[in-house]
Coordinates of N, CA, C and O in Angstrom, one line a residue:
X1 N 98.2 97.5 164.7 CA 97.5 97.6 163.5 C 98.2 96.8 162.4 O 99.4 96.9 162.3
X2 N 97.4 96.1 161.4 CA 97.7 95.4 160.7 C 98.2 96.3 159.2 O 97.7 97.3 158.8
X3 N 99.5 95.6 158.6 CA 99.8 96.9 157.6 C 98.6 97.2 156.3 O 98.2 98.2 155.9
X4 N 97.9 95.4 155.8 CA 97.0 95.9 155.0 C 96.4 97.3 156.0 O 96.7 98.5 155.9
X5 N 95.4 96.8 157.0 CA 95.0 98.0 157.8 C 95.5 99.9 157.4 O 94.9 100.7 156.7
X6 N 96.5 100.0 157.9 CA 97.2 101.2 157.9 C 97.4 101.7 156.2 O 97.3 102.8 155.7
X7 N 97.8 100.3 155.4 CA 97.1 100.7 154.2 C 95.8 101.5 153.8 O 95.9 102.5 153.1
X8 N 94.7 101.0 154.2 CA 93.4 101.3 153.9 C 93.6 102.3 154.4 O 93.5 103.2 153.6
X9 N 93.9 102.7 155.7 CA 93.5 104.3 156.7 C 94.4 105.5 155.7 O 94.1 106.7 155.4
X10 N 95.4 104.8 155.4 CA 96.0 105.9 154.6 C 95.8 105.9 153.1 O 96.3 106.8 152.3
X11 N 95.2 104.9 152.8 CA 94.1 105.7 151.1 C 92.7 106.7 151.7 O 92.2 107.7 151.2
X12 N 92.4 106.0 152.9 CA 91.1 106.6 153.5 C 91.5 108.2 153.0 O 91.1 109.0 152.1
X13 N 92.6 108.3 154.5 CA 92.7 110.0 154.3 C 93.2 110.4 153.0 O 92.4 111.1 152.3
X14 N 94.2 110.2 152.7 CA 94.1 110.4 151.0 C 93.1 111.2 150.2 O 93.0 112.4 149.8
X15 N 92.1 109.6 150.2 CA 90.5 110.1 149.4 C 90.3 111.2 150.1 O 90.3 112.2 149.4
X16 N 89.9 111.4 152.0 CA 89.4 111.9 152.1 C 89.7 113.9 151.4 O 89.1 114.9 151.1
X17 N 91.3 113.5 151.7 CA 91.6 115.2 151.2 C 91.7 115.3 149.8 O 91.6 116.5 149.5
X18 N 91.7 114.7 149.0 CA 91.4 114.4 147.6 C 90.2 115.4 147.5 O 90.2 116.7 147.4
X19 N 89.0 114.3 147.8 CA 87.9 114.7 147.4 C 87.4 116.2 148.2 O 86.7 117.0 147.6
X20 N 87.7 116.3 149.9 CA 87.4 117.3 150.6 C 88.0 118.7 149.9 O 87.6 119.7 150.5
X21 N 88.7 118.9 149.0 CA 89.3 119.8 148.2 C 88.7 119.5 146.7 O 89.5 119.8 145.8
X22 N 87.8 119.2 146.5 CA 87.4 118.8 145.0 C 87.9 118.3 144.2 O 87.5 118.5 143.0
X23 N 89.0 117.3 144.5 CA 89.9 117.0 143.3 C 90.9 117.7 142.8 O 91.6 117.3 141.9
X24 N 91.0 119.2 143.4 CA 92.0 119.9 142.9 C 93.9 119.4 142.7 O 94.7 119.8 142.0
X25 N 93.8 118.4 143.7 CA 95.5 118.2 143.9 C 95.5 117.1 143.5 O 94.5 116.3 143.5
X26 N 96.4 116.8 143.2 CA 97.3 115.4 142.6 C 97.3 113.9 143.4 O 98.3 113.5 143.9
X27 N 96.1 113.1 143.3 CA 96.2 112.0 144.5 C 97.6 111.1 144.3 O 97.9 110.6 145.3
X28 N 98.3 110.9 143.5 CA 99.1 110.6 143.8 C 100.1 111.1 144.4 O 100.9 110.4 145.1
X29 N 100.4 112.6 144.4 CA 101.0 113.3 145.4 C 100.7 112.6 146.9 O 101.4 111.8 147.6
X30 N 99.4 113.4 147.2 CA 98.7 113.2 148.3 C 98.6 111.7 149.1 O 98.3 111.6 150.3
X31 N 99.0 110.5 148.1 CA 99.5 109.2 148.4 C 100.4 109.1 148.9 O 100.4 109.1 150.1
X32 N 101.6 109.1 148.4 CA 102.9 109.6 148.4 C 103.2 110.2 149.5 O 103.8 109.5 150.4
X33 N 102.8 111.1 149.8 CA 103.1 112.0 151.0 C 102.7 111.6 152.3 O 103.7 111.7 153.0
X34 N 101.9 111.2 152.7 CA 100.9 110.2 153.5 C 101.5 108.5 153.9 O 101.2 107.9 154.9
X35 N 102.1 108.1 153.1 CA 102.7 106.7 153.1 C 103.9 106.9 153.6 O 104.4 106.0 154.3
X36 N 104.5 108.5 153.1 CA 105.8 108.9 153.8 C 105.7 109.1 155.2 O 106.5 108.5 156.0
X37 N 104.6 109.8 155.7 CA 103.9 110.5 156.7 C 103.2 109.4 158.0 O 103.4 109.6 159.2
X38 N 102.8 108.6 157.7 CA 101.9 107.9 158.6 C 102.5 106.5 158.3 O 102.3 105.7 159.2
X39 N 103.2 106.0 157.1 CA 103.6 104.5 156.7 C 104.9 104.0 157.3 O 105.2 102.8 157.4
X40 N 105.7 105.2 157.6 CA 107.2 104.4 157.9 C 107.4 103.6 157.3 O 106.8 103.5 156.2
X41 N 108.3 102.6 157.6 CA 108.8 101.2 156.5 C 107.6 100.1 156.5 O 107.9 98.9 156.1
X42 N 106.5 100.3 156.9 CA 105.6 99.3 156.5 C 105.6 98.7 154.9 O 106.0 99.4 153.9
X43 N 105.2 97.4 154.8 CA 105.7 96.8 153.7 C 104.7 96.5 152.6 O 104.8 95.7 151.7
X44 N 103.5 97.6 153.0 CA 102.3 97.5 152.0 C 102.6 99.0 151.3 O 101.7 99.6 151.8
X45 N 103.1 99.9 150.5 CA 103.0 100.5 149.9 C 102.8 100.1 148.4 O 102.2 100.9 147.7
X46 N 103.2 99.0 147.8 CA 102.8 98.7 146.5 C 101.0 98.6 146.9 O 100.3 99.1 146.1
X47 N 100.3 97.8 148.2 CA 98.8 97.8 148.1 C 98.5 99.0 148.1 O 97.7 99.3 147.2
X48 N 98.8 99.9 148.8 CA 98.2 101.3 149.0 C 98.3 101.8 147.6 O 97.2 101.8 147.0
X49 N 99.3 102.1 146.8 CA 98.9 102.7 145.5 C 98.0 102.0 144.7 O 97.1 102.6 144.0
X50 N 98.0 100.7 144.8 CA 97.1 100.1 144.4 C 95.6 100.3 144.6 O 94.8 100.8 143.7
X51 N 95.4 100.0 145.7 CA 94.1 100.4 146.3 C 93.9 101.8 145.5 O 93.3 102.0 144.5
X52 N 94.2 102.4 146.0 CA 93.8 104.4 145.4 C 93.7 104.0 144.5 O 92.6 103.6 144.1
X53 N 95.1 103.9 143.5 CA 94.4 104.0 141.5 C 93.5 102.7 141.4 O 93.4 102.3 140.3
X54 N 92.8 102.0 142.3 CA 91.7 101.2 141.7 C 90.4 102.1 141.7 O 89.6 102.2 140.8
X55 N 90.2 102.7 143.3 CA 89.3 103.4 143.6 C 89.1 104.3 142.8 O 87.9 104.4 142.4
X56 N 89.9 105.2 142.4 CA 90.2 106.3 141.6 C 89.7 105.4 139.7 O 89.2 106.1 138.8
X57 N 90.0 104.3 139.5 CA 89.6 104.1 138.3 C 88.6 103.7 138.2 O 87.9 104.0 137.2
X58 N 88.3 102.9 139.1 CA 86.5 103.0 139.0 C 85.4 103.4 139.4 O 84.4 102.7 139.4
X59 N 85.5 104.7 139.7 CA 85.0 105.7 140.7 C 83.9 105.7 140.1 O 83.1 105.1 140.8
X60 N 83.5 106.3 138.8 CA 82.4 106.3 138.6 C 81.1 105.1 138.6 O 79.9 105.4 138.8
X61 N 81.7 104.1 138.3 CA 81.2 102.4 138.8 C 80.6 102.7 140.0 O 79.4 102.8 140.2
X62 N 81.7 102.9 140.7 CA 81.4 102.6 142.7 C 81.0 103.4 143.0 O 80.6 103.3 144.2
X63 N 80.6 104.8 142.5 CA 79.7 105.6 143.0 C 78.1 105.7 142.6 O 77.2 106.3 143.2
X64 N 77.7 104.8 141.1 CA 76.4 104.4 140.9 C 76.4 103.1 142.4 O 75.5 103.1 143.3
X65 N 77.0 102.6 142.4 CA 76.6 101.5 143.2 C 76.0 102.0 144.6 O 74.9 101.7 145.1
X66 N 77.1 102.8 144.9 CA 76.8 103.3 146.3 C 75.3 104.2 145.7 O 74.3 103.8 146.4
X67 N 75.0 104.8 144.9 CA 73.9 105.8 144.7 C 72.8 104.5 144.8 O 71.9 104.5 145.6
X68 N 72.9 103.5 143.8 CA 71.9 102.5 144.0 C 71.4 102.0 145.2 O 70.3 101.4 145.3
X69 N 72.1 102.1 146.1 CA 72.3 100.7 147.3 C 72.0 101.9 148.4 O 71.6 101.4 149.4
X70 N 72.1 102.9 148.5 CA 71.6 103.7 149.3 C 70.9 105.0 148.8 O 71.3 106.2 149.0
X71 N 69.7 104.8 148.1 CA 68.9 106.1 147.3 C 68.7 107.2 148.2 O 68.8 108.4 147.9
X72 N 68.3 106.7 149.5 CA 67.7 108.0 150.3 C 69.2 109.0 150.9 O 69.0 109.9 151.7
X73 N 70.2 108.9 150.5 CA 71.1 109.0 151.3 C 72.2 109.7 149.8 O 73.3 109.4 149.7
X74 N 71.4 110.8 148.5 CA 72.6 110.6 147.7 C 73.7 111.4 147.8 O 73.6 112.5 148.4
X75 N 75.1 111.0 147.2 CA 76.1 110.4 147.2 C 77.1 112.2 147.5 O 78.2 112.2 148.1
X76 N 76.6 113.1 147.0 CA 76.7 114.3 147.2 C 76.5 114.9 148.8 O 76.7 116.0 149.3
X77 N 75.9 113.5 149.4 CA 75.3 114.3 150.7 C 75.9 113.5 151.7 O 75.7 113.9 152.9
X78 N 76.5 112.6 151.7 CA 77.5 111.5 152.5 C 78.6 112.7 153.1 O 79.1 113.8 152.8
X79 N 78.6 111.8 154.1 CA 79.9 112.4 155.1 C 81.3 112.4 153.9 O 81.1 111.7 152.9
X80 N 82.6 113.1 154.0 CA 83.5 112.7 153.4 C 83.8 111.4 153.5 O 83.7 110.6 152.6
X81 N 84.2 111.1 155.0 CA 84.4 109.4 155.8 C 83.4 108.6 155.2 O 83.8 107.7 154.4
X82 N 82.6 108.8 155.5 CA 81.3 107.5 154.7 C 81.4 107.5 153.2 O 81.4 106.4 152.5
X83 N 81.4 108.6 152.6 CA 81.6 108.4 150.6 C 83.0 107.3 150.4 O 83.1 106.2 149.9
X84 N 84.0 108.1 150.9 CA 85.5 107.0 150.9 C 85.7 105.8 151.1 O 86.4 105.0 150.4
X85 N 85.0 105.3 152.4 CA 84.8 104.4 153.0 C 84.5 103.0 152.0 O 85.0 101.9 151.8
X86 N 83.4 104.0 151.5 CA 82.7 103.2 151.1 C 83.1 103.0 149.9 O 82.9 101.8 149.5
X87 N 83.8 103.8 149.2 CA 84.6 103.8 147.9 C 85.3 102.8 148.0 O 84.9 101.8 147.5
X88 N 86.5 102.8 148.8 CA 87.2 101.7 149.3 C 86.6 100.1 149.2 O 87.0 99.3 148.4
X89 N 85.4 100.0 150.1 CA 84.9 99.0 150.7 C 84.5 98.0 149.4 O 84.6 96.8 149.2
X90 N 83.8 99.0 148.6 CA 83.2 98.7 147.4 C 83.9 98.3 145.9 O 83.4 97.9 144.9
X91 N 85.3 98.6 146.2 CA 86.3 98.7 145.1 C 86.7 97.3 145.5 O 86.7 96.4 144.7
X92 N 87.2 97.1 147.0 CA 87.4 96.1 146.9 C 86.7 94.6 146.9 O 87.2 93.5 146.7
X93 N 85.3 94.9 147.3 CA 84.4 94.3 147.0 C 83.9 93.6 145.8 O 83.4 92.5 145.8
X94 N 84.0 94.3 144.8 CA 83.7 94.0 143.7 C 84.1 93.7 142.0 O 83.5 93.1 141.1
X95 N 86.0 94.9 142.4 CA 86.4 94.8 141.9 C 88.3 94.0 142.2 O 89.2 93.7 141.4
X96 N 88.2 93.9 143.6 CA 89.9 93.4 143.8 C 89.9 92.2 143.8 O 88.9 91.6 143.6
X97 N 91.1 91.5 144.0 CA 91.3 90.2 143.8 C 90.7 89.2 145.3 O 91.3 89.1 146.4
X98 N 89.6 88.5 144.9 CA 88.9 88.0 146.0 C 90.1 87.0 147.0 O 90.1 86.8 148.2
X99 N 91.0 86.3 146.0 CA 91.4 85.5 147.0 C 92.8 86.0 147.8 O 93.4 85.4 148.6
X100 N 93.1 87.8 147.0 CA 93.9 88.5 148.3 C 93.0 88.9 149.4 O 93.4 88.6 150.5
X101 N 92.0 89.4 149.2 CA 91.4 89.8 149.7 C 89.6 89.4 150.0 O 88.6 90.1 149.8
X102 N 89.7 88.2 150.4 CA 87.9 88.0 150.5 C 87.1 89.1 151.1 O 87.4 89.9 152.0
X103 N 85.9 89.0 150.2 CA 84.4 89.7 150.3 C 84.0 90.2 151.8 O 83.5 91.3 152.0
X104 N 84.4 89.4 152.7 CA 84.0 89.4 153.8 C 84.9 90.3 155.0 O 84.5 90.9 156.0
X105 N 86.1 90.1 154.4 CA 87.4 91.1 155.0 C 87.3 92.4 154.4 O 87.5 93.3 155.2
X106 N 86.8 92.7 153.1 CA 86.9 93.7 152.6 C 85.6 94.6 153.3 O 85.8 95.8 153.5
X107 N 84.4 94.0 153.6 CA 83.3 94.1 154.6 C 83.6 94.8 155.9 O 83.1 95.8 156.4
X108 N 84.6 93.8 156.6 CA 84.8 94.0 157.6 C 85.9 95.2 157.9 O 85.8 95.7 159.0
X109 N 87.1 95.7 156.9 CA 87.7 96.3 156.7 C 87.1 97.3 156.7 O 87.0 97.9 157.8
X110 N 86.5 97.9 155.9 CA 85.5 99.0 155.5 C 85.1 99.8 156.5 O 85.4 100.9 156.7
X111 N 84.2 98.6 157.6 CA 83.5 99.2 158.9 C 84.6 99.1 159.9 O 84.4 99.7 160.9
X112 N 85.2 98.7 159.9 CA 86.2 99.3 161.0 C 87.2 100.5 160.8 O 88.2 100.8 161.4
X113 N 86.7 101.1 159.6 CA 87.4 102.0 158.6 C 86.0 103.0 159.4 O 86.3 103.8 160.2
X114 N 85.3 102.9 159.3 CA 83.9 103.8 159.3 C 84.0 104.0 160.8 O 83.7 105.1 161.3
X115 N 84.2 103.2 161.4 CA 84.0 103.2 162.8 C 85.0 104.4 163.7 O 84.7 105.2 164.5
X116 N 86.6 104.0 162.9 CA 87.6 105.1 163.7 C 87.4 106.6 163.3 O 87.4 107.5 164.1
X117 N 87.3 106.7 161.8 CA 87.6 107.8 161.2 C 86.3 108.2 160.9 O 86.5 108.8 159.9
X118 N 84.6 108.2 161.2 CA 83.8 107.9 160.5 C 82.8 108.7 161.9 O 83.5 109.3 162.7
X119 N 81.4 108.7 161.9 CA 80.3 109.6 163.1 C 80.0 108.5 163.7 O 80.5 107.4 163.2
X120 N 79.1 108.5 164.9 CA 78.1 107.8 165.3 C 77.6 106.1 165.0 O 77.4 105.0 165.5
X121 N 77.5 106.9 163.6 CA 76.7 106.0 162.6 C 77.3 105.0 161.6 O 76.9 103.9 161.3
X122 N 78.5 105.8 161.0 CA 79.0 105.6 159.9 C 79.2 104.0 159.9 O 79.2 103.5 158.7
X123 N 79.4 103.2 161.0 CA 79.6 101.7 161.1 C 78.5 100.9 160.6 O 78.6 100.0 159.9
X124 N 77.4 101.3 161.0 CA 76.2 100.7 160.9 C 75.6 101.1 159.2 O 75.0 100.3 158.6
X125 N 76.0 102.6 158.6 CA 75.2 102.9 158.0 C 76.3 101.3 156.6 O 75.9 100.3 156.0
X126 N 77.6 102.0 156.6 CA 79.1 101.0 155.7 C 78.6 99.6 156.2 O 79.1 98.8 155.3
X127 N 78.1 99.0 156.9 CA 78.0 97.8 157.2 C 76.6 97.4 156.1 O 76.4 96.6 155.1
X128 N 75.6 98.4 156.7 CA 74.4 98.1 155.5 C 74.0 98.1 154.2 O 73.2 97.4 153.7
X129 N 74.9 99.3 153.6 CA 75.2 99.0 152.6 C 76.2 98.2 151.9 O 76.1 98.0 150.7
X130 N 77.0 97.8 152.4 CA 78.0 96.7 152.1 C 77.2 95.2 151.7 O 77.1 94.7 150.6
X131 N 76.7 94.9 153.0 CA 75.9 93.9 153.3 C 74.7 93.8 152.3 O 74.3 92.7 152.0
X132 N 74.4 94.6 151.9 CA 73.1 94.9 150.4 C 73.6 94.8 149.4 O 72.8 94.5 148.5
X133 N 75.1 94.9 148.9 CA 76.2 94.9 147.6 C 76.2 93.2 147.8 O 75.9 92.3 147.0
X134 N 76.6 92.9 149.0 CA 77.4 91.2 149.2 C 75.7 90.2 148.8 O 75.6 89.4 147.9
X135 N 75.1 90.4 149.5 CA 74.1 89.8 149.0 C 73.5 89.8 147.7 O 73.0 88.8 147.2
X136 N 73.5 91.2 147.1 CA 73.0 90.2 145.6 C 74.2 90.0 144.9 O 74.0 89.6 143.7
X137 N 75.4 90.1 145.3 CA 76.3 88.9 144.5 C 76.7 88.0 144.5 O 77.5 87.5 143.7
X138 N 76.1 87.1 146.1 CA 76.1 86.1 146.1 C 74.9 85.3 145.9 O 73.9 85.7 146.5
X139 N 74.8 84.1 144.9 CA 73.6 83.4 145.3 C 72.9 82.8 147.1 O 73.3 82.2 148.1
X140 N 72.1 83.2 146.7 CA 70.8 82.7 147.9 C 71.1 81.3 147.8 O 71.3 80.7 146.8
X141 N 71.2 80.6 149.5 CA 71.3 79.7 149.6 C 69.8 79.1 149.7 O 69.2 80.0 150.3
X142 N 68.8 78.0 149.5 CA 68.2 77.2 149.6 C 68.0 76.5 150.9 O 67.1 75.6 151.0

């Protein structure tokens, strides 16, 4: 596994106990502890905090988006795995730095995030809506 990789899995769970607890506890704790826990000396812990406090600062952003881009499905009613996921996918999508991280990796990152930790579905559902975000921000080609 690639360290960005183990990065993402370990904001994943993060978010996911974050939010699966309502927010009660300290995500930076919860980071922290987790990077200790599952990261060993991997050499992405500056991206992993990163990643989180991005997610975490534009949460409210990335969760209209996700509400927009998936109406029948809202945002209260998502799996923990698929809301996160998607948090992630979308943070970096839209808001991280494209040429650490291209559109298309962060795409692909996402659903293979949905796929381990995620249902049945969660690959196909993170892939569709992803894929609905990437398209209207890129122009249509002719």
């Amino acid at each position: 596994m690639s360290s960005r990789h183990l990065a993402r899995s370990i904001v994943l769970q993060s978010l996911f106990e974050w939010d699966f607890y309502q927010r009660k506890f300290d995500l930076d704790k919860i980071i922290k502890r987790n990077i200790k826990k599952f990261g060993g000396n991997f050499d992405e812990k500056k991206f992993t905090t990163s990643l989180a406090g991005g997610v975490i600062k534009n949460l409210e952003k990335v969760d209209k988006v996700i509400q927009s881009s998936a109406p029948e499905r809202p945002i209260e009613q998502l799996s923990v795995v698929d809301r996160n996921v998607l948090r992630i996918g979308l943070f970096e999508l839209l808001f991280g730095n494209k040429k650490e991280v291209p559109p298309k990796v962060a795409i692909n990152e996402a659903i293979e995030l949905a796929k381990s930790f995620g249902g049945e579905s969660s690959g196909r559902f993170v892939n569709g809506v992803l894929g609905t975000v990437y398209k209207n921000l890129t122009p249509s080609e002719p």
